[in-house]
Coordinates of C-alpha atoms and ligand atoms in Angstrom, one line a residue:
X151 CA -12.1 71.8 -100.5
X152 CA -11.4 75.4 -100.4
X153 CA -8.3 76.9 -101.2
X154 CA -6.1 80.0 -102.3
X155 CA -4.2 79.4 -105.5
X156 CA -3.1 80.7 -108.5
X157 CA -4.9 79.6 -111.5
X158 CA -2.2 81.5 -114.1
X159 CA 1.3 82.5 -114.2
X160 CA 0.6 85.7 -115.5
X161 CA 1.2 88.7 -112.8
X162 CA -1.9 90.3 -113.5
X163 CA -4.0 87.5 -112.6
X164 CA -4.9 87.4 -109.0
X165 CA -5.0 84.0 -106.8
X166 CA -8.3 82.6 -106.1
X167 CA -10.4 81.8 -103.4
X168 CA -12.3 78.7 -104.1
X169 CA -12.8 75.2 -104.8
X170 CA -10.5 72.6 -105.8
X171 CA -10.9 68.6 -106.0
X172 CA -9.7 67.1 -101.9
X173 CA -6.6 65.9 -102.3
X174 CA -5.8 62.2 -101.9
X175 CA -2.8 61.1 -99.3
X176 CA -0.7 58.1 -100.3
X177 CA 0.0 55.2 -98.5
X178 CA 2.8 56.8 -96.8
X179 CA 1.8 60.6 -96.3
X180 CA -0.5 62.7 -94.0
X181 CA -3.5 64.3 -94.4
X182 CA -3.9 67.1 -92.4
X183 CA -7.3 69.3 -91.6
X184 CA -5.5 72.6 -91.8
X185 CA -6.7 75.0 -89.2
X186 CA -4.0 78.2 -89.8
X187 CA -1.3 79.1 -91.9
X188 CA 1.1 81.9 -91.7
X189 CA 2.3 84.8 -94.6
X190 CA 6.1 84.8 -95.4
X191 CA 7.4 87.0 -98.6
X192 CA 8.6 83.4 -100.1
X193 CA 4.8 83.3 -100.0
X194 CA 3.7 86.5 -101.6
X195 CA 6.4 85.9 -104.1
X196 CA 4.9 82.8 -105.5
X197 CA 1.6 84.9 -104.5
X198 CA 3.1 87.7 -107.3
X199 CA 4.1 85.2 -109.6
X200 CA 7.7 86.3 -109.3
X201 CA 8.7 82.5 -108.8
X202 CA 6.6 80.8 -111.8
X203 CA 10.2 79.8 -113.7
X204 CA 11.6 77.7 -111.2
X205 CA 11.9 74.2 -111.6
X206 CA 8.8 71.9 -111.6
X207 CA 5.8 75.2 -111.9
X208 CA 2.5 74.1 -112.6
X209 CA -1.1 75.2 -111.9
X210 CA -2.7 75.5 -109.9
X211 CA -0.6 76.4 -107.6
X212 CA -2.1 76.3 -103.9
X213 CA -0.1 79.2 -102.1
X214 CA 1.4 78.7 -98.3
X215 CA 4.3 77.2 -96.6
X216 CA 4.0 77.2 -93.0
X217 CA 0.5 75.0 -91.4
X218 CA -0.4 74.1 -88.6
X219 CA -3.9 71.0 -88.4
X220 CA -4.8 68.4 -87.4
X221 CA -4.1 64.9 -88.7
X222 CA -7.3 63.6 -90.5
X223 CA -5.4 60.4 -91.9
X224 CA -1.8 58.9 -90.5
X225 CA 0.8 57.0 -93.3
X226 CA -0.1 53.4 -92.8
X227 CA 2.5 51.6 -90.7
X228 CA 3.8 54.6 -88.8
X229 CA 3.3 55.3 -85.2
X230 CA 4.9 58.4 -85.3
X231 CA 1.7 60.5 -86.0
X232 CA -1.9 59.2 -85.6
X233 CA -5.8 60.5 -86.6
X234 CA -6.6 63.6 -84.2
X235 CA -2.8 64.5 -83.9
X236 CA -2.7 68.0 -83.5
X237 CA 0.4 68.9 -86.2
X238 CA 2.7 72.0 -87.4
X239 CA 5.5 72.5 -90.0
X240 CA 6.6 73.9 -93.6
X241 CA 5.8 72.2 -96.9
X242 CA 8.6 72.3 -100.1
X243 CA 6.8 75.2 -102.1
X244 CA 9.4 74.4 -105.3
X245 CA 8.9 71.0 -107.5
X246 CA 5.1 71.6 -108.5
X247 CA 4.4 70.6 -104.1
X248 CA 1.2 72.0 -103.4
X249 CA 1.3 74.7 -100.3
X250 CA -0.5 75.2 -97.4
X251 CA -3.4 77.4 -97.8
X252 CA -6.0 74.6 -98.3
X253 CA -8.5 73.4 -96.0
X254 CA -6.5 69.8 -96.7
X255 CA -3.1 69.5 -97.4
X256 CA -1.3 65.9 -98.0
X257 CA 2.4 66.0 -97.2
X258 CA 4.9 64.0 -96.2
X259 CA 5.6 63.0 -92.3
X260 CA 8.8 64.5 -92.4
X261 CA 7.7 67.8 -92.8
X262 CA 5.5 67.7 -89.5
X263 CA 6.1 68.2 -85.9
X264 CA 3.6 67.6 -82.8
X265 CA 2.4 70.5 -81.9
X266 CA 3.4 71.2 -78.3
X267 CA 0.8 71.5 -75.5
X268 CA -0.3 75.0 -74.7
X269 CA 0.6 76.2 -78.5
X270 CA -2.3 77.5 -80.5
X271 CA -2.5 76.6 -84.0
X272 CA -2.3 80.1 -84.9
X273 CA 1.1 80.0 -82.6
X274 CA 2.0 77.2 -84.3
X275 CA 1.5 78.4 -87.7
X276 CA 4.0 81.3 -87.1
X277 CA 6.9 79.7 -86.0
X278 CA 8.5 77.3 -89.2
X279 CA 9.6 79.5 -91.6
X280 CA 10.5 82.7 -89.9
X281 CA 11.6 81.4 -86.3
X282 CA 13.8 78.4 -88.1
X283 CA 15.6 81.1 -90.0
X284 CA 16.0 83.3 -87.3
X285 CA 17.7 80.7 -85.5
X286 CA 20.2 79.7 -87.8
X287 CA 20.8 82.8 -88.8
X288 CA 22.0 83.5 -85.1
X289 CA 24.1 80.2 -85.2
X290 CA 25.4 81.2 -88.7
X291 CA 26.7 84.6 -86.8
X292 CA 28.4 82.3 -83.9
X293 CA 25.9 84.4 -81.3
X294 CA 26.6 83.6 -77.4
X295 CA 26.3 85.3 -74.3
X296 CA 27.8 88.3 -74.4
X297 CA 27.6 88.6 -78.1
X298 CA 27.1 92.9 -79.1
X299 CA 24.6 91.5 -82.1
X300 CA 22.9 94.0 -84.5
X301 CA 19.1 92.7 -85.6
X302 CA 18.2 94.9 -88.5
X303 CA 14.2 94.2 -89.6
X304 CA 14.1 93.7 -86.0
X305 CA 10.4 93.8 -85.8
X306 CA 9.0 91.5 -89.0
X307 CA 8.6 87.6 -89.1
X308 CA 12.1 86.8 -89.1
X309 CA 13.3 89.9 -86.5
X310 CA 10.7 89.8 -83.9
X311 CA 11.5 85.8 -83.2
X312 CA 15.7 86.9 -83.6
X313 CA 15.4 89.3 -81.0
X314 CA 13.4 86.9 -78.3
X315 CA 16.1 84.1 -79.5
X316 CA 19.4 86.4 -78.9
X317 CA 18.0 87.6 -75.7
X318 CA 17.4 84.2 -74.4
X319 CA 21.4 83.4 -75.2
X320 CA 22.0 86.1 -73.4
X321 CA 23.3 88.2 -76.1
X322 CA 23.4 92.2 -76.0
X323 CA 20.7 93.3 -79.1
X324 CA 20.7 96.1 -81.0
X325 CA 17.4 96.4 -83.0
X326 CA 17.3 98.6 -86.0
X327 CA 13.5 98.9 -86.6
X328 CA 11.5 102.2 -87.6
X329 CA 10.9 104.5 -85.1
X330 CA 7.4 103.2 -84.2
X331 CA 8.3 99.8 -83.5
X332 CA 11.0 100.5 -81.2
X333 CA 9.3 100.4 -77.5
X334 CA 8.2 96.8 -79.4
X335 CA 11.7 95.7 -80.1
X336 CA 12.7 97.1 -76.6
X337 CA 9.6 94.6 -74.8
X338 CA 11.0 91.5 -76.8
X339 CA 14.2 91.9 -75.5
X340 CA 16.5 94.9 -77.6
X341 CA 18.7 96.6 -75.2
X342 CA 19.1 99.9 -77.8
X343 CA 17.4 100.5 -80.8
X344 CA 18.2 102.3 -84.1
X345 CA 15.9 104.1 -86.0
X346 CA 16.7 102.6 -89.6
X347 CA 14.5 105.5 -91.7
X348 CA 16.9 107.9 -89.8
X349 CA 20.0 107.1 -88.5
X350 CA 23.0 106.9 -91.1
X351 CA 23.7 103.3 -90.0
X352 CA 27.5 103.8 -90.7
X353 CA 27.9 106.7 -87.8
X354 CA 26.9 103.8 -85.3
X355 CA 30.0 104.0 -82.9
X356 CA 29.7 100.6 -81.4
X357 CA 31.1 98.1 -83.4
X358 CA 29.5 94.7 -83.3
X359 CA 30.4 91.2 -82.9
X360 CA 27.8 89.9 -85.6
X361 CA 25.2 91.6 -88.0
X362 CA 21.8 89.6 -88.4
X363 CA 20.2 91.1 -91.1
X364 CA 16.8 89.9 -90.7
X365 CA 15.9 92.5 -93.7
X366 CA 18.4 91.2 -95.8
X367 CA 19.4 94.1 -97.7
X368 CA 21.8 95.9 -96.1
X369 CA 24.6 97.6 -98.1
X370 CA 28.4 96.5 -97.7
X371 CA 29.6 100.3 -96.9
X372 CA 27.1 100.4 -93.6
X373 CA 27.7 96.8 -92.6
X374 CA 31.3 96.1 -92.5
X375 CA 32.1 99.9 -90.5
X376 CA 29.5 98.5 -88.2
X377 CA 31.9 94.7 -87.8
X378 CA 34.6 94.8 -85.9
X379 CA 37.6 92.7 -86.6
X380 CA 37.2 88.3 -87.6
X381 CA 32.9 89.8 -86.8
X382 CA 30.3 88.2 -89.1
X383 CA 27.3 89.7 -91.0
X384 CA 24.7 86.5 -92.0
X385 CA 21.2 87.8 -94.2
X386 CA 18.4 85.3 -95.2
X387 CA 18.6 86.2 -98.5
X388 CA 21.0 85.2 -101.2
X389 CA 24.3 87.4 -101.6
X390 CA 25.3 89.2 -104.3
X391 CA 28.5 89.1 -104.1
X392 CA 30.0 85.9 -105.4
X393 CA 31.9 83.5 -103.0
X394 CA 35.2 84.5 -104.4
X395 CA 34.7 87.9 -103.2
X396 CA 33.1 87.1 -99.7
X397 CA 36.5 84.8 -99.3
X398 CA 39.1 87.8 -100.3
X399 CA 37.0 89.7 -97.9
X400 CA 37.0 87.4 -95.1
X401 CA 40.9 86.8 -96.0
X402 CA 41.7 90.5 -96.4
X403 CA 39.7 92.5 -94.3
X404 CA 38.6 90.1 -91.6
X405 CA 34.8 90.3 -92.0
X406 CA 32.7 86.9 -92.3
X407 CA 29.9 87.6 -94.8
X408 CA 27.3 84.4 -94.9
X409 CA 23.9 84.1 -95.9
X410 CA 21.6 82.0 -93.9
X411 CA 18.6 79.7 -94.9
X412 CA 16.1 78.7 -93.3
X413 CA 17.1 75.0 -91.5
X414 CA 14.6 72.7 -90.5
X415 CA 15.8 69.8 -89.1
X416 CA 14.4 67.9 -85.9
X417 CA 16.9 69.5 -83.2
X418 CA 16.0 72.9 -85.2
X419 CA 12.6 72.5 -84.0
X420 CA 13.1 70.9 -80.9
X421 CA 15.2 74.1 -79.6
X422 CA 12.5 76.8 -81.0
X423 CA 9.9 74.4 -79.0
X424 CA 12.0 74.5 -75.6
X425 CA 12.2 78.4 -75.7
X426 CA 8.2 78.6 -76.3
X427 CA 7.8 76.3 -73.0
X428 CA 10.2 78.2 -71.3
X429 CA 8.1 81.0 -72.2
X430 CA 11.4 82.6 -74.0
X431 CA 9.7 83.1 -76.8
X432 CA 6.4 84.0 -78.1
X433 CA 4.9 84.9 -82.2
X434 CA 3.8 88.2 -82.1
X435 CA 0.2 88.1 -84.6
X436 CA -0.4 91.5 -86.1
X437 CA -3.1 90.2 -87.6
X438 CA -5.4 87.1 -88.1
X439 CA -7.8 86.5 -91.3
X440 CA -10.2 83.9 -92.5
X441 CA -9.4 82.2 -95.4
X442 CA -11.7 83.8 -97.4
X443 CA -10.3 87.0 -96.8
X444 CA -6.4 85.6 -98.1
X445 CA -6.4 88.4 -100.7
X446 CA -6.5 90.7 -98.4
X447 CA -4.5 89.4 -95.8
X448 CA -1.4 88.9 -98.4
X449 CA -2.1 92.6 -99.3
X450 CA -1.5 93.5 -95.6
X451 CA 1.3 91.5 -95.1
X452 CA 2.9 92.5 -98.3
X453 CA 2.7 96.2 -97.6
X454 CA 0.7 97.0 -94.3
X455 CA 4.2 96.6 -92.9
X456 CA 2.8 94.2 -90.2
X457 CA 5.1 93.0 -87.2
X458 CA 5.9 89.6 -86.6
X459 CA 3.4 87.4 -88.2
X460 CA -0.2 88.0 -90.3
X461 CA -1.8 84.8 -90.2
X462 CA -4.7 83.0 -92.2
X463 CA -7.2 80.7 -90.4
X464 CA -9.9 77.8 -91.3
Ligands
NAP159 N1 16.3 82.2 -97.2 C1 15.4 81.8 -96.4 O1 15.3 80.6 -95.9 C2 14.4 82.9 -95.9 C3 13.4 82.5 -95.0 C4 12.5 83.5 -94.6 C5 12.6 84.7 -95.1 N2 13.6 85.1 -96.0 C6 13.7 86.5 -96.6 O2 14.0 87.3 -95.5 C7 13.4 88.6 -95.7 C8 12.7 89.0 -94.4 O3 11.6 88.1 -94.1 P1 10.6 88.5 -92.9 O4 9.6 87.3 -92.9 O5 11.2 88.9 -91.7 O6 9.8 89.7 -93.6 P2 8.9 90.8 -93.0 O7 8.0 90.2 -91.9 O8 8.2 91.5 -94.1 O9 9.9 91.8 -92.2 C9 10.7 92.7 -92.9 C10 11.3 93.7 -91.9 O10 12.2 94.5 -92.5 C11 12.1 95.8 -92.1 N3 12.5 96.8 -93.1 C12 11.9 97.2 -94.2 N4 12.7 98.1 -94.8 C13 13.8 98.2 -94.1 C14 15.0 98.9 -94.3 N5 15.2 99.8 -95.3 N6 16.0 98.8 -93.4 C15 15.9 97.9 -92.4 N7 14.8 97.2 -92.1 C16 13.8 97.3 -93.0 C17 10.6 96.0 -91.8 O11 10.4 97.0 -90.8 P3 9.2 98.1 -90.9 O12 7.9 97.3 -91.2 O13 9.2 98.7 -89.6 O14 9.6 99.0 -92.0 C18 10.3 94.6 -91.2 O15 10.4 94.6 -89.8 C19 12.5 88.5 -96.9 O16 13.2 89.0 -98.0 C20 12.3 87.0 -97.1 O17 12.1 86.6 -98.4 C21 14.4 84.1 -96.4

């Protein structure tokens, strides 16, 4: 089958495109005929070779997370997917799992979801990684109607699908994106946006109920002025600060600081699936490539500064 994949561990060897042996599904897994997959950094990270210490590395490594296919062989004994099935979801990229950027993939049941009726596969593709995280980081900041919520990265993977999400609680959004993407922000649902390459985030006179970060890399000083009293600031990416220290905050000064993962369990799904029927919410795809072309579509996602999603197809 063909694949991308990284073939060394050493940053200045580039994936390849090409062929490795067809993987072989056992007795209880899934093969899957993968038909689109979608760029996240986790992905240009193992892409970069930034992640090759963590537990259980070895070559080659096929790159990808998110997939969306079609089942080519069920797990024997389950009637929960069968051949044809038309399937989406996010593979474990830690513990030597291959990823998803493979014209077969074998994987496990419980990382696969039906793919609802009237959702493409490139659709499909887009929503696991970045819309699951969107949507708990929104829980994560206690967002509910009437919430005054701050998106910043308003526009990338993770923003675009937090905006659409918030709106659809009926929460007011603030998007800080850069200045071009701001009529975007303001058509996915934004009721103001910020200009975050000019505004000093800090002079912002509204203070908010909750701070997503979608960026995850805002600075303390311009975060908590923004909070107002017992308001919480959640990021997708791990703090640096130290529990003890977000707890003597939270204690002291009444801000909640939490970071948010990712969480993709069945009702997780279920609720991203409901607002696509509902037509609440929709990927936004800056940009779709063949396989072939996955060197270059991981150079445009990585610094093209695409919005919403770039995704690779079969
Ligand atoms: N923990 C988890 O489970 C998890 C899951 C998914 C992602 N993540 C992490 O979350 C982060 C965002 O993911 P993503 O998929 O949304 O990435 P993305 O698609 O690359 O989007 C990043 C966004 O950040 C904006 N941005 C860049 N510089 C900024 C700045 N100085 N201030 C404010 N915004 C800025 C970009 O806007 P412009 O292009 O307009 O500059 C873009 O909209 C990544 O670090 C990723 O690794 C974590």
């Amino acid at each position: 089958m063909k694949a991308y994949y990284k073939s060394s561990f050493n940053k200045s060897v580039n994936s390849i495109y090409g062929d490795l042996p067809d993987p072989v599904a056992g007795e209880k897994q899934l093969l899957i005929e993968v038909k689109a997959v979608s760029i996240n950094p986790v992905d240009y990270k193992i892409n970069n070779a930034d992640t090759r210490f963590l537990p259980g590395a070895k070559l080659p490594k096929i790159v990808g997370t998110d997939f969306a296919g079609i089942v080519k062989k069920a797990a024997e004994g389950s009637f929960e997917f069968k051949e044809g099935d038309r399937v989406y979801g996010a593979v474990p990229i830690f513990l030597g799992k291959p990823g998803s950027m493979a014209e077969l993939l074998v994987t496990d049941p419980k990382n696969a979801r039906h793919i609802p009726a009237a959702m493409s596969f490139e659709e499909a593709a887009s929503f696991p990684v970045a819309a699951l995280t969107a949507l708990n980081g929104l829980r994560r900041c206690g967002v509910t109607k009437g919430s005054r919520l701050l998106i910043n990265g308003a526009t990338g993977g993770i923003g675009h699908f937090a905006i659409q999400i918030a709106k659809a609680k009926d929460a007011f959004v603030t998007a800080s994106c850069s200045q071009k993407n701001s009529d975007l922000a303001k058509e996915l649902g934004a009721y103001v946006t910020i200009d975050y390459t000019a505004a000093d985030m800090a002079n912002i006179a509204v203070p908010f109920d909750a701070i997503f970060d979608a960026w995850g890399q805002m600075k303390y000083k311009d975060y908590s002025q923004l909070l107002k009293k017992d308001g919480t600031y959640a990021s997708p990416l791990i703090l640096l600060a130290p529990p003890f220290v977000t707890n003597l905050i939270w204690l002291f000064i009444r801000k909640k600081i939490t970071s948010s993962n990712m969480r993709k369990r069945p009702e997780d799904y279920a609720e991203i699936e409901k607002l696509f029927r509902e037509k609440k919410l929709k990927p936004l795809i800056e940009h779709i490539f063949p396989l072939e072309k996955a060197a270059e579509a991981f150079e445009f996602a990585e610094k093209g500064r695409p919005r919403g999603k770039v995704i690779i197809t079969f």
